[in-house]
């Protein structure tokens, strides 16, 4: 909203204060220091020019909520909150309608981090998911550690939640390939940059099932962009990441995913896609071949009354009441 005051045009013109990143350490001292940092930040924020200090975002932020009037007691501690992070960071403010309780997941296989922004995990570890990205990379925390981890390495604590993954949508959504990928598995599909595909199933591990003509296969969602949308500015920590591992590639026979989670085979995707495409073609041909009534005109270019066709010999007798006859007349 304020490109000049935030320093986007010229860093020297920035007057909006910076908020230092939180320090995730379990100590009373770090908590007190963080409270002082927040107090200084909010004080500087509300002393900015009125157009900034009274803008809708700041007013909504300081709006009194029920939890502020009735703070949770020690017997009922508040649970941390998280949100599902869409690809387009510009939509976050409008998409979030309320807090979602932080979800706890179990690690089903060892994972070694490949960069400083990731977090290493051991099988059996319990982590809290802070952000879920459609790319298949989730931001998690475990005690005083935090970082990005592949969603394929995580499973819900109690049982596989079938509602997590969306149901297939064989009507398809148009997406444009913004980065090419060569298939490494038989059920994956190779695409080149700039091609258009239809996404028919969005999976949380970041590998979506796409359709190109009558071919279907898995493709990394982070290499796709919805047709008609502008280039999305991704989180800087995710921008240079590769596609995450697929859920099916994580070998752990004790995993709940392997025991009872419903899996759809590539043959099912292909068969339903072909069936849907054929029905769509039939409907299109039916519309194109439907006879249209051409309105004729007389000498004065006035439309002639359309004479209905003569009924066939096979007539259908309809019995109706006297009141219905009067309405029809």
PDB file of C-alpha atoms in Angstrom:
ATOM      1  CA  UNK A   1       0.000   0.000   0.000  1.00  0.00           C
ATOM      2  CA  UNK A   2       2.883   2.368   0.720  1.00  0.00           C
ATOM      3  CA  UNK A   3       5.753   1.695  -1.713  1.00  0.00           C
ATOM      4  CA  UNK A   4       7.543   4.975  -0.929  1.00  0.00           C
ATOM      5  CA  UNK A   5       7.249   4.822   2.855  1.00  0.00           C
ATOM      6  CA  UNK A   6       8.283   1.141   2.874  1.00  0.00           C
ATOM      7  CA  UNK A   7      11.418   1.862   0.828  1.00  0.00           C
ATOM      8  CA  UNK A   8      10.465  -0.227  -2.207  1.00  0.00           C
ATOM      9  CA  UNK A   9      11.300   2.662  -4.553  1.00  0.00           C
ATOM     10  CA  UNK A  10      14.163   4.147  -2.573  1.00  0.00           C
ATOM     11  CA  UNK A  11      15.431   2.449   0.610  1.00  0.00           C
ATOM     12  CA  UNK A  12      16.482   5.830   2.028  1.00  0.00           C
ATOM     13  CA  UNK A  13      12.835   6.985   2.044  1.00  0.00           C
ATOM     14  CA  UNK A  14      11.670   4.168   4.326  1.00  0.00           C
ATOM     15  CA  UNK A  15       9.892   5.337   7.465  1.00  0.00           C
ATOM     16  CA  UNK A  16       7.924   2.166   8.260  1.00  0.00           C
ATOM     17  CA  UNK A  17       9.891   0.376  10.995  1.00  0.00           C
ATOM     18  CA  UNK A  18      11.402  -3.058  10.525  1.00  0.00           C
ATOM     19  CA  UNK A  19      10.175  -5.881  12.736  1.00  0.00           C
ATOM     20  CA  UNK A  20      13.058  -8.102  13.754  1.00  0.00           C
ATOM     21  CA  UNK A  21      12.603 -11.837  13.280  1.00  0.00           C
ATOM     22  CA  UNK A  22      11.553 -13.847  16.350  1.00  0.00           C
ATOM     23  CA  UNK A  23      14.106 -15.882  18.244  1.00  0.00           C
ATOM     24  CA  UNK A  24      12.791 -19.390  18.856  1.00  0.00           C
ATOM     25  CA  UNK A  25      14.430 -20.358  22.134  1.00  0.00           C
ATOM     26  CA  UNK A  26      12.715 -21.753  25.205  1.00  0.00           C
ATOM     27  CA  UNK A  27      13.829 -19.222  27.807  1.00  0.00           C
ATOM     28  CA  UNK A  28      12.110 -16.573  29.900  1.00  0.00           C
ATOM     29  CA  UNK A  29      14.711 -13.981  28.968  1.00  0.00           C
ATOM     30  CA  UNK A  30      14.144 -14.336  25.221  1.00  0.00           C
ATOM     31  CA  UNK A  31      10.394 -13.995  25.782  1.00  0.00           C
ATOM     32  CA  UNK A  32      10.831 -10.760  27.762  1.00  0.00           C
ATOM     33  CA  UNK A  33      13.198  -9.357  25.128  1.00  0.00           C
ATOM     34  CA  UNK A  34      10.690 -10.182  22.419  1.00  0.00           C
ATOM     35  CA  UNK A  35       7.934  -8.369  24.312  1.00  0.00           C
ATOM     36  CA  UNK A  36      10.103  -5.257  24.529  1.00  0.00           C
ATOM     37  CA  UNK A  37      10.862  -5.486  20.800  1.00  0.00           C
ATOM     38  CA  UNK A  38       7.149  -5.702  19.959  1.00  0.00           C
ATOM     39  CA  UNK A  39       6.303  -2.764  22.245  1.00  0.00           C
ATOM     40  CA  UNK A  40       8.899  -0.570  20.536  1.00  0.00           C
ATOM     41  CA  UNK A  41       7.697  -1.671  17.087  1.00  0.00           C
ATOM     42  CA  UNK A  42       4.007  -0.923  17.777  1.00  0.00           C
ATOM     43  CA  UNK A  43       4.875   2.426  19.349  1.00  0.00           C
ATOM     44  CA  UNK A  44       6.802   3.424  16.217  1.00  0.00           C
ATOM     45  CA  UNK A  45       4.027   2.098  13.989  1.00  0.00           C
ATOM     46  CA  UNK A  46       1.163   4.135  15.501  1.00  0.00           C
ATOM     47  CA  UNK A  47       3.298   7.307  15.449  1.00  0.00           C
ATOM     48  CA  UNK A  48       3.623   7.187  11.659  1.00  0.00           C
ATOM     49  CA  UNK A  49       1.621   9.605   9.450  1.00  0.00           C
ATOM     50  CA  UNK A  50      -2.141   9.197   9.766  1.00  0.00           C
ATOM     51  CA  UNK A  51      -2.594   7.580   6.325  1.00  0.00           C
ATOM     52  CA  UNK A  52      -0.424   4.696   7.530  1.00  0.00           C
ATOM     53  CA  UNK A  53      -1.257   4.500  11.239  1.00  0.00           C
ATOM     54  CA  UNK A  54      -5.008   4.596  10.496  1.00  0.00           C
ATOM     55  CA  UNK A  55      -5.042   2.331   7.431  1.00  0.00           C
ATOM     56  CA  UNK A  56      -7.421  -0.622   7.388  1.00  0.00           C
ATOM     57  CA  UNK A  57      -4.730  -3.265   8.038  1.00  0.00           C
ATOM     58  CA  UNK A  58      -3.446  -1.622  11.216  1.00  0.00           C
ATOM     59  CA  UNK A  59      -6.952  -0.887  12.493  1.00  0.00           C
ATOM     60  CA  UNK A  60      -7.955  -4.514  11.966  1.00  0.00           C
ATOM     61  CA  UNK A  61      -4.784  -5.703  13.659  1.00  0.00           C
ATOM     62  CA  UNK A  62      -5.506  -3.696  16.827  1.00  0.00           C
ATOM     63  CA  UNK A  63      -9.217  -4.546  16.795  1.00  0.00           C
ATOM     64  CA  UNK A  64     -10.392  -6.029  20.084  1.00  0.00           C
ATOM     65  CA  UNK A  65     -11.248  -9.732  19.807  1.00  0.00           C
ATOM     66  CA  UNK A  66     -13.179 -11.938  22.268  1.00  0.00           C
ATOM     67  CA  UNK A  67      -9.947 -13.602  23.383  1.00  0.00           C
ATOM     68  CA  UNK A  68      -8.536 -10.214  24.359  1.00  0.00           C
ATOM     69  CA  UNK A  69     -11.454  -9.536  26.697  1.00  0.00           C
ATOM     70  CA  UNK A  70     -11.434 -13.075  28.104  1.00  0.00           C
ATOM     71  CA  UNK A  71      -7.800 -14.198  28.077  1.00  0.00           C
ATOM     72  CA  UNK A  72      -7.115 -17.892  28.457  1.00  0.00           C
ATOM     73  CA  UNK A  73      -6.130 -19.038  31.935  1.00  0.00           C
ATOM     74  CA  UNK A  74      -3.322 -21.338  32.933  1.00  0.00           C
ATOM     75  CA  UNK A  75      -5.799 -24.223  33.005  1.00  0.00           C
ATOM     76  CA  UNK A  76      -6.825 -23.559  29.394  1.00  0.00           C
ATOM     77  CA  UNK A  77      -3.677 -22.516  27.521  1.00  0.00           C
ATOM     78  CA  UNK A  78      -4.143 -21.133  24.047  1.00  0.00           C
ATOM     79  CA  UNK A  79      -2.917 -23.353  21.285  1.00  0.00           C
ATOM     80  CA  UNK A  80      -0.628 -21.871  18.642  1.00  0.00           C
ATOM     81  CA  UNK A  81      -2.130 -20.940  15.297  1.00  0.00           C
ATOM     82  CA  UNK A  82      -1.179 -21.542  11.682  1.00  0.00           C
ATOM     83  CA  UNK A  83      -2.524 -20.963   8.183  1.00  0.00           C
ATOM     84  CA  UNK A  84      -2.402 -22.584   4.766  1.00  0.00           C
ATOM     85  CA  UNK A  85      -0.095 -20.505   2.593  1.00  0.00           C
ATOM     86  CA  UNK A  86      -1.328 -20.079  -1.025  1.00  0.00           C
ATOM     87  CA  UNK A  87       1.102 -19.746  -3.909  1.00  0.00           C
ATOM     88  CA  UNK A  88       0.276 -16.080  -4.422  1.00  0.00           C
ATOM     89  CA  UNK A  89       1.514 -14.237  -1.346  1.00  0.00           C
ATOM     90  CA  UNK A  90      -0.626 -11.225  -2.319  1.00  0.00           C
ATOM     91  CA  UNK A  91      -3.762 -13.237  -1.580  1.00  0.00           C
ATOM     92  CA  UNK A  92      -2.824 -14.113   1.992  1.00  0.00           C
ATOM     93  CA  UNK A  93      -4.522 -11.107   3.572  1.00  0.00           C
ATOM     94  CA  UNK A  94      -7.814 -11.758   1.808  1.00  0.00           C
ATOM     95  CA  UNK A  95      -7.798 -15.563   1.950  1.00  0.00           C
ATOM     96  CA  UNK A  96      -7.294 -15.910   5.697  1.00  0.00           C
ATOM     97  CA  UNK A  97     -10.708 -15.660   7.340  1.00  0.00           C
ATOM     98  CA  UNK A  98      -9.640 -16.899  10.755  1.00  0.00           C
ATOM     99  CA  UNK A  99      -6.948 -18.766  12.652  1.00  0.00           C
ATOM    100  CA  UNK A 100      -6.537 -22.513  12.260  1.00  0.00           C
ATOM    101  CA  UNK A 101      -5.317 -24.566  15.192  1.00  0.00           C
ATOM    102  CA  UNK A 102      -1.741 -25.697  14.706  1.00  0.00           C
ATOM    103  CA  UNK A 103      -1.568 -29.303  13.510  1.00  0.00           C
ATOM    104  CA  UNK A 104       0.810 -31.895  14.912  1.00  0.00           C
ATOM    105  CA  UNK A 105       2.391 -34.482  12.619  1.00  0.00           C
ATOM    106  CA  UNK A 106       4.625 -37.523  13.002  1.00  0.00           C
ATOM    107  CA  UNK A 107       7.801 -38.026  10.944  1.00  0.00           C
ATOM    108  CA  UNK A 108       7.691 -41.355   9.058  1.00  0.00           C
ATOM    109  CA  UNK A 109      11.293 -41.441   7.781  1.00  0.00           C
ATOM    110  CA  UNK A 110      14.659 -39.798   8.437  1.00  0.00           C
ATOM    111  CA  UNK A 111      15.289 -36.592   6.517  1.00  0.00           C
ATOM    112  CA  UNK A 112      18.615 -34.789   6.205  1.00  0.00           C
ATOM    113  CA  UNK A 113      18.377 -31.104   5.416  1.00  0.00           C
ATOM    114  CA  UNK A 114      20.004 -29.823   2.223  1.00  0.00           C
ATOM    115  CA  UNK A 115      20.099 -26.101   3.089  1.00  0.00           C
ATOM    116  CA  UNK A 116      20.078 -23.779   6.091  1.00  0.00           C
ATOM    117  CA  UNK A 117      16.363 -23.048   5.574  1.00  0.00           C
ATOM    118  CA  UNK A 118      15.397 -26.709   6.048  1.00  0.00           C
ATOM    119  CA  UNK A 119      15.085 -28.788   9.203  1.00  0.00           C
ATOM    120  CA  UNK A 120      16.488 -32.283   9.730  1.00  0.00           C
ATOM    121  CA  UNK A 121      14.115 -34.885  11.192  1.00  0.00           C
ATOM    122  CA  UNK A 122      14.273 -38.420  12.550  1.00  0.00           C
ATOM    123  CA  UNK A 123      11.613 -41.099  12.192  1.00  0.00           C
ATOM    124  CA  UNK A 124       9.130 -40.838  15.060  1.00  0.00           C
ATOM    125  CA  UNK A 125       9.779 -37.135  15.732  1.00  0.00           C
ATOM    126  CA  UNK A 126       6.726 -35.002  16.501  1.00  0.00           C
ATOM    127  CA  UNK A 127       6.577 -31.611  14.774  1.00  0.00           C
ATOM    128  CA  UNK A 128       4.105 -28.733  14.619  1.00  0.00           C
ATOM    129  CA  UNK A 129       3.212 -27.439  11.159  1.00  0.00           C
ATOM    130  CA  UNK A 130       3.271 -23.635  10.998  1.00  0.00           C
ATOM    131  CA  UNK A 131       2.680 -23.139   7.262  1.00  0.00           C
ATOM    132  CA  UNK A 132       1.568 -25.471   4.482  1.00  0.00           C
ATOM    133  CA  UNK A 133       2.673 -24.483   1.008  1.00  0.00           C
ATOM    134  CA  UNK A 134       1.036 -25.889  -2.128  1.00  0.00           C
ATOM    135  CA  UNK A 135       4.543 -26.640  -3.367  1.00  0.00           C
ATOM    136  CA  UNK A 136       4.765 -29.608  -0.972  1.00  0.00           C
ATOM    137  CA  UNK A 137       7.239 -27.876   1.346  1.00  0.00           C
ATOM    138  CA  UNK A 138       5.856 -27.278   4.858  1.00  0.00           C
ATOM    139  CA  UNK A 139       7.328 -24.957   7.470  1.00  0.00           C
ATOM    140  CA  UNK A 140       7.579 -26.829  10.784  1.00  0.00           C
ATOM    141  CA  UNK A 141       8.915 -26.324  14.268  1.00  0.00           C
ATOM    142  CA  UNK A 142      10.180 -28.757  16.868  1.00  0.00           C
ATOM    143  CA  UNK A 143      11.096 -27.274  20.253  1.00  0.00           C
ATOM    144  CA  UNK A 144      13.719 -24.649  19.410  1.00  0.00           C
ATOM    145  CA  UNK A 145      14.219 -25.789  15.780  1.00  0.00           C
ATOM    146  CA  UNK A 146      12.253 -24.726  12.731  1.00  0.00           C
ATOM    147  CA  UNK A 147      12.560 -24.941   8.951  1.00  0.00           C
ATOM    148  CA  UNK A 148      11.084 -26.281   5.706  1.00  0.00           C
ATOM    149  CA  UNK A 149      10.485 -30.027   5.370  1.00  0.00           C
ATOM    150  CA  UNK A 150       8.862 -32.139   2.611  1.00  0.00           C
ATOM    151  CA  UNK A 151       5.218 -32.878   3.386  1.00  0.00           C
ATOM    152  CA  UNK A 152       5.749 -36.437   2.118  1.00  0.00           C
ATOM    153  CA  UNK A 153       7.720 -37.223   5.301  1.00  0.00           C
ATOM    154  CA  UNK A 154       4.819 -36.305   7.591  1.00  0.00           C
ATOM    155  CA  UNK A 155       1.587 -37.995   8.589  1.00  0.00           C
ATOM    156  CA  UNK A 156      -1.218 -36.984  10.994  1.00  0.00           C
ATOM    157  CA  UNK A 157      -0.795 -38.165  14.564  1.00  0.00           C
ATOM    158  CA  UNK A 158      -3.964 -40.234  14.989  1.00  0.00           C
ATOM    159  CA  UNK A 159      -5.018 -41.535  11.578  1.00  0.00           C
ATOM    160  CA  UNK A 160      -4.733 -40.573   7.925  1.00  0.00           C
ATOM    161  CA  UNK A 161      -7.101 -37.696   7.300  1.00  0.00           C
ATOM    162  CA  UNK A 162      -8.665 -38.480   3.930  1.00  0.00           C
ATOM    163  CA  UNK A 163     -10.076 -34.953   3.762  1.00  0.00           C
ATOM    164  CA  UNK A 164      -6.534 -33.547   3.589  1.00  0.00           C
ATOM    165  CA  UNK A 165      -6.115 -34.183  -0.120  1.00  0.00           C
ATOM    166  CA  UNK A 166      -8.810 -32.708  -2.327  1.00  0.00           C
ATOM    167  CA  UNK A 167     -11.013 -34.953  -4.422  1.00  0.00           C
ATOM    168  CA  UNK A 168     -10.079 -35.252  -8.131  1.00  0.00           C
ATOM    169  CA  UNK A 169     -11.647 -32.661 -10.413  1.00  0.00           C
ATOM    170  CA  UNK A 170     -11.852 -34.260 -13.849  1.00  0.00           C
ATOM    171  CA  UNK A 171     -13.233 -31.052 -15.347  1.00  0.00           C
ATOM    172  CA  UNK A 172      -9.681 -29.766 -14.862  1.00  0.00           C
ATOM    173  CA  UNK A 173      -8.163 -26.358 -14.130  1.00  0.00           C
ATOM    174  CA  UNK A 174      -5.938 -24.735 -16.741  1.00  0.00           C
ATOM    175  CA  UNK A 175      -2.334 -24.153 -15.654  1.00  0.00           C
ATOM    176  CA  UNK A 176       0.739 -22.986 -17.561  1.00  0.00           C
ATOM    177  CA  UNK A 177       4.098 -24.717 -17.151  1.00  0.00           C
ATOM    178  CA  UNK A 178       6.591 -22.109 -15.985  1.00  0.00           C
ATOM    179  CA  UNK A 179       9.467 -24.580 -15.590  1.00  0.00           C
ATOM    180  CA  UNK A 180      10.059 -27.717 -17.606  1.00  0.00           C
ATOM    181  CA  UNK A 181      10.508 -31.136 -16.024  1.00  0.00           C
ATOM    182  CA  UNK A 182      11.573 -34.516 -17.391  1.00  0.00           C
ATOM    183  CA  UNK A 183       9.724 -37.493 -15.920  1.00  0.00           C
ATOM    184  CA  UNK A 184      11.824 -39.692 -13.631  1.00  0.00           C
ATOM    185  CA  UNK A 185       9.094 -42.268 -12.931  1.00  0.00           C
ATOM    186  CA  UNK A 186       6.664 -44.080 -15.232  1.00  0.00           C
ATOM    187  CA  UNK A 187       3.613 -42.361 -13.737  1.00  0.00           C
ATOM    188  CA  UNK A 188       5.095 -38.862 -14.145  1.00  0.00           C
ATOM    189  CA  UNK A 189       4.732 -36.657 -17.206  1.00  0.00           C
ATOM    190  CA  UNK A 190       7.363 -34.578 -19.026  1.00  0.00           C
ATOM    191  CA  UNK A 191       6.499 -31.002 -19.932  1.00  0.00           C
ATOM    192  CA  UNK A 192       8.230 -27.994 -21.449  1.00  0.00           C
ATOM    193  CA  UNK A 193       8.027 -24.392 -20.301  1.00  0.00           C
ATOM    194  CA  UNK A 194       5.039 -22.537 -21.741  1.00  0.00           C
ATOM    195  CA  UNK A 195       2.839 -25.598 -22.309  1.00  0.00           C
ATOM    196  CA  UNK A 196      -0.747 -25.579 -21.024  1.00  0.00           C
ATOM    197  CA  UNK A 197      -2.128 -28.481 -18.986  1.00  0.00           C
ATOM    198  CA  UNK A 198      -5.228 -29.304 -16.973  1.00  0.00           C
ATOM    199  CA  UNK A 199      -4.780 -30.047 -13.268  1.00  0.00           C
ATOM    200  CA  UNK A 200      -7.222 -32.758 -12.192  1.00  0.00           C
ATOM    201  CA  UNK A 201      -5.948 -33.643  -8.696  1.00  0.00           C
ATOM    202  CA  UNK A 202      -4.069 -31.435  -6.219  1.00  0.00           C
ATOM    203  CA  UNK A 203      -2.097 -33.454  -3.653  1.00  0.00           C
ATOM    204  CA  UNK A 204      -0.496 -32.017  -0.529  1.00  0.00           C
ATOM    205  CA  UNK A 205       2.916 -33.542  -1.200  1.00  0.00           C
ATOM    206  CA  UNK A 206       3.328 -31.020  -4.036  1.00  0.00           C
ATOM    207  CA  UNK A 207       2.895 -33.495  -6.908  1.00  0.00           C
ATOM    208  CA  UNK A 208      -0.300 -32.818  -8.829  1.00  0.00           C
ATOM    209  CA  UNK A 209      -1.957 -35.075 -11.395  1.00  0.00           C
ATOM    210  CA  UNK A 210      -2.201 -33.200 -14.688  1.00  0.00           C
ATOM    211  CA  UNK A 211      -3.796 -34.003 -18.035  1.00  0.00           C
ATOM    212  CA  UNK A 212      -2.483 -33.141 -21.476  1.00  0.00           C
ATOM    213  CA  UNK A 213      -4.908 -34.267 -24.157  1.00  0.00           C
ATOM    214  CA  UNK A 214      -5.515 -37.902 -23.105  1.00  0.00           C
ATOM    215  CA  UNK A 215      -2.265 -38.344 -21.174  1.00  0.00           C
ATOM    216  CA  UNK A 216      -2.134 -38.038 -17.394  1.00  0.00           C
ATOM    217  CA  UNK A 217       0.743 -38.041 -14.947  1.00  0.00           C
ATOM    218  CA  UNK A 218       2.286 -36.459 -11.864  1.00  0.00           C
ATOM    219  CA  UNK A 219       3.984 -33.066 -12.170  1.00  0.00           C
ATOM    220  CA  UNK A 220       5.589 -30.764  -9.535  1.00  0.00           C
ATOM    221  CA  UNK A 221       3.046 -28.113  -8.540  1.00  0.00           C
ATOM    222  CA  UNK A 222       5.769 -25.548  -7.863  1.00  0.00           C
ATOM    223  CA  UNK A 223       6.526 -25.554 -11.616  1.00  0.00           C
ATOM    224  CA  UNK A 224       2.936 -24.625 -12.520  1.00  0.00           C
ATOM    225  CA  UNK A 225       1.077 -21.330 -12.593  1.00  0.00           C
ATOM    226  CA  UNK A 226      -2.657 -20.831 -12.979  1.00  0.00           C
ATOM    227  CA  UNK A 227      -3.577 -19.677 -16.475  1.00  0.00           C
ATOM    228  CA  UNK A 228      -4.387 -15.993 -16.727  1.00  0.00           C
ATOM    229  CA  UNK A 229      -2.595 -15.005 -13.519  1.00  0.00           C
ATOM    230  CA  UNK A 230       0.470 -12.810 -13.322  1.00  0.00           C
ATOM    231  CA  UNK A 231       3.824 -14.197 -12.293  1.00  0.00           C
ATOM    232  CA  UNK A 232       3.666 -15.173  -8.647  1.00  0.00           C
ATOM    233  CA  UNK A 233       6.283 -13.842  -6.258  1.00  0.00           C
ATOM    234  CA  UNK A 234       7.171 -16.850  -4.158  1.00  0.00           C
ATOM    235  CA  UNK A 235       8.631 -16.959  -0.686  1.00  0.00           C
ATOM    236  CA  UNK A 236      12.338 -16.243  -1.132  1.00  0.00           C
ATOM    237  CA  UNK A 237      13.214 -19.395   0.814  1.00  0.00           C
ATOM    238  CA  UNK A 238      11.186 -21.562  -1.584  1.00  0.00           C
ATOM    239  CA  UNK A 239      12.166 -19.857  -4.826  1.00  0.00           C
ATOM    240  CA  UNK A 240      15.323 -21.863  -5.467  1.00  0.00           C
ATOM    241  CA  UNK A 241      14.149 -25.167  -4.022  1.00  0.00           C
ATOM    242  CA  UNK A 242      13.755 -28.283  -6.129  1.00  0.00           C
ATOM    243  CA  UNK A 243      10.586 -30.341  -6.248  1.00  0.00           C
ATOM    244  CA  UNK A 244      10.028 -32.181  -2.951  1.00  0.00           C
ATOM    245  CA  UNK A 245      10.054 -35.993  -2.746  1.00  0.00           C
ATOM    246  CA  UNK A 246       6.788 -37.740  -3.567  1.00  0.00           C
ATOM    247  CA  UNK A 247       4.810 -39.389  -0.795  1.00  0.00           C
ATOM    248  CA  UNK A 248       4.922 -42.749  -2.601  1.00  0.00           C
ATOM    249  CA  UNK A 249       8.729 -42.658  -2.605  1.00  0.00           C
ATOM    250  CA  UNK A 250       9.042 -42.629   1.198  1.00  0.00           C
ATOM    251  CA  UNK A 251       9.565 -46.217   2.298  1.00  0.00           C
ATOM    252  CA  UNK A 252       8.117 -46.986   5.719  1.00  0.00           C
ATOM    253  CA  UNK A 253       5.826 -50.009   6.051  1.00  0.00           C
ATOM    254  CA  UNK A 254       4.641 -48.804   9.474  1.00  0.00           C
ATOM    255  CA  UNK A 255       3.365 -45.560   8.026  1.00  0.00           C
ATOM    256  CA  UNK A 256      -0.360 -44.951   8.298  1.00  0.00           C
ATOM    257  CA  UNK A 257      -0.298 -43.746   4.696  1.00  0.00           C
ATOM    258  CA  UNK A 258       0.732 -47.199   3.507  1.00  0.00           C
ATOM    259  CA  UNK A 259      -1.768 -49.023   5.722  1.00  0.00           C
ATOM    260  CA  UNK A 260      -5.106 -47.380   5.113  1.00  0.00           C
ATOM    261  CA  UNK A 261      -4.822 -44.186   3.100  1.00  0.00           C
ATOM    262  CA  UNK A 262      -6.825 -44.384  -0.091  1.00  0.00           C
ATOM    263  CA  UNK A 263      -4.588 -44.185  -3.151  1.00  0.00           C
ATOM    264  CA  UNK A 264      -5.736 -43.627  -6.707  1.00  0.00           C
ATOM    265  CA  UNK A 265      -3.865 -45.456  -9.428  1.00  0.00           C
ATOM    266  CA  UNK A 266      -2.648 -43.736 -12.566  1.00  0.00           C
ATOM    267  CA  UNK A 267      -4.848 -46.087 -14.613  1.00  0.00           C
ATOM    268  CA  UNK A 268      -7.911 -44.761 -12.748  1.00  0.00           C
ATOM    269  CA  UNK A 269      -6.861 -41.190 -13.491  1.00  0.00           C
ATOM    270  CA  UNK A 270      -6.355 -42.020 -17.157  1.00  0.00           C
ATOM    271  CA  UNK A 271      -9.612 -43.940 -17.548  1.00  0.00           C
ATOM    272  CA  UNK A 272     -11.721 -41.246 -15.887  1.00  0.00           C
ATOM    273  CA  UNK A 273      -9.964 -38.521 -17.850  1.00  0.00           C
ATOM    274  CA  UNK A 274     -10.628 -40.224 -21.188  1.00  0.00           C
ATOM    275  CA  UNK A 275     -14.244 -40.806 -20.161  1.00  0.00           C
ATOM    276  CA  UNK A 276     -14.647 -37.147 -19.218  1.00  0.00           C
ATOM    277  CA  UNK A 277     -13.003 -35.887 -22.413  1.00  0.00           C
ATOM    278  CA  UNK A 278     -15.254 -38.116 -24.546  1.00  0.00           C
ATOM    279  CA  UNK A 279     -18.411 -36.932 -22.755  1.00  0.00           C
ATOM    280  CA  UNK A 280     -17.277 -33.341 -23.215  1.00  0.00           C
ATOM    281  CA  UNK A 281     -16.723 -33.938 -26.960  1.00  0.00           C
ATOM    282  CA  UNK A 282     -20.145 -35.570 -27.313  1.00  0.00           C
ATOM    283  CA  UNK A 283     -21.811 -32.611 -25.627  1.00  0.00           C
ATOM    284  CA  UNK A 284     -19.939 -30.181 -27.870  1.00  0.00           C
ATOM    285  CA  UNK A 285     -20.906 -32.105 -31.031  1.00  0.00           C
ATOM    286  CA  UNK A 286     -24.505 -32.265 -29.883  1.00  0.00           C
ATOM    287  CA  UNK A 287     -24.604 -28.494 -29.508  1.00  0.00           C
ATOM    288  CA  UNK A 288     -22.959 -27.927 -32.906  1.00  0.00           C
ATOM    289  CA  UNK A 289     -25.239 -30.336 -34.768  1.00  0.00           C
ATOM    290  CA  UNK A 290     -28.452 -29.103 -33.112  1.00  0.00           C
ATOM    291  CA  UNK A 291     -30.736 -27.671 -35.898  1.00  0.00           C
ATOM    292  CA  UNK A 292     -31.333 -23.966 -35.544  1.00  0.00           C
ATOM    293  CA  UNK A 293     -34.548 -22.175 -36.545  1.00  0.00           C
ATOM    294  CA  UNK A 294     -33.857 -19.551 -39.223  1.00  0.00           C
ATOM    295  CA  UNK A 295     -36.315 -16.729 -39.067  1.00  0.00           C
ATOM    296  CA  UNK A 296     -37.674 -15.785 -42.496  1.00  0.00           C
ATOM    297  CA  UNK A 297     -38.736 -12.270 -43.466  1.00  0.00           C
ATOM    298  CA  UNK A 298     -41.397 -10.945 -45.857  1.00  0.00           C
ATOM    299  CA  UNK A 299     -41.023  -8.199 -48.449  1.00  0.00           C
ATOM    300  CA  UNK A 300     -41.064  -5.488 -45.762  1.00  0.00           C
ATOM    301  CA  UNK A 301     -38.250  -7.236 -43.844  1.00  0.00           C
ATOM    302  CA  UNK A 302     -40.686  -8.109 -41.109  1.00  0.00           C
ATOM    303  CA  UNK A 303     -40.287 -11.549 -39.503  1.00  0.00           C
ATOM    304  CA  UNK A 304     -42.825 -14.123 -40.631  1.00  0.00           C
ATOM    305  CA  UNK A 305     -44.578 -16.103 -37.917  1.00  0.00           C
ATOM    306  CA  UNK A 306     -42.887 -19.408 -37.290  1.00  0.00           C
ATOM    307  CA  UNK A 307     -45.224 -22.273 -38.189  1.00  0.00           C
ATOM    308  CA  UNK A 308     -44.719 -25.220 -35.856  1.00  0.00           C
ATOM    309  CA  UNK A 309     -44.004 -28.560 -37.539  1.00  0.00           C
ATOM    310  CA  UNK A 310     -46.883 -30.960 -38.132  1.00  0.00           C
ATOM    311  CA  UNK A 311     -47.158 -33.427 -35.288  1.00  0.00           C
ATOM    312  CA  UNK A 312     -46.315 -37.040 -35.960  1.00  0.00           C
ATOM    313  CA  UNK A 313     -48.940 -39.772 -36.154  1.00  0.00           C
ATOM    314  CA  UNK A 314     -47.921 -41.095 -32.742  1.00  0.00           C
ATOM    315  CA  UNK A 315     -49.763 -38.773 -30.398  1.00  0.00           C
ATOM    316  CA  UNK A 316     -49.551 -38.804 -26.629  1.00  0.00           C
ATOM    317  CA  UNK A 317     -52.824 -38.274 -24.762  1.00  0.00           C
ATOM    318  CA  UNK A 318     -52.488 -36.130 -21.651  1.00  0.00           C
ATOM    319  CA  UNK A 319     -55.293 -36.104 -19.121  1.00  0.00           C
ATOM    320  CA  UNK A 320     -55.658 -32.793 -17.268  1.00  0.00           C
ATOM    321  CA  UNK A 321     -58.221 -31.009 -15.136  1.00  0.00           C
ATOM    322  CA  UNK A 322     -60.615 -28.276 -16.301  1.00  0.00           C
ATOM    323  CA  UNK A 323     -58.637 -25.594 -14.458  1.00  0.00           C
ATOM    324  CA  UNK A 324     -55.479 -26.639 -16.261  1.00  0.00           C
ATOM    325  CA  UNK A 325     -57.275 -26.497 -19.627  1.00  0.00           C
ATOM    326  CA  UNK A 326     -58.388 -22.924 -18.917  1.00  0.00           C
ATOM    327  CA  UNK A 327     -54.828 -21.915 -18.017  1.00  0.00           C
ATOM    328  CA  UNK A 328     -53.532 -23.491 -21.227  1.00  0.00           C
ATOM    329  CA  UNK A 329     -56.155 -21.638 -23.287  1.00  0.00           C
TER     330      UNK A 329
END
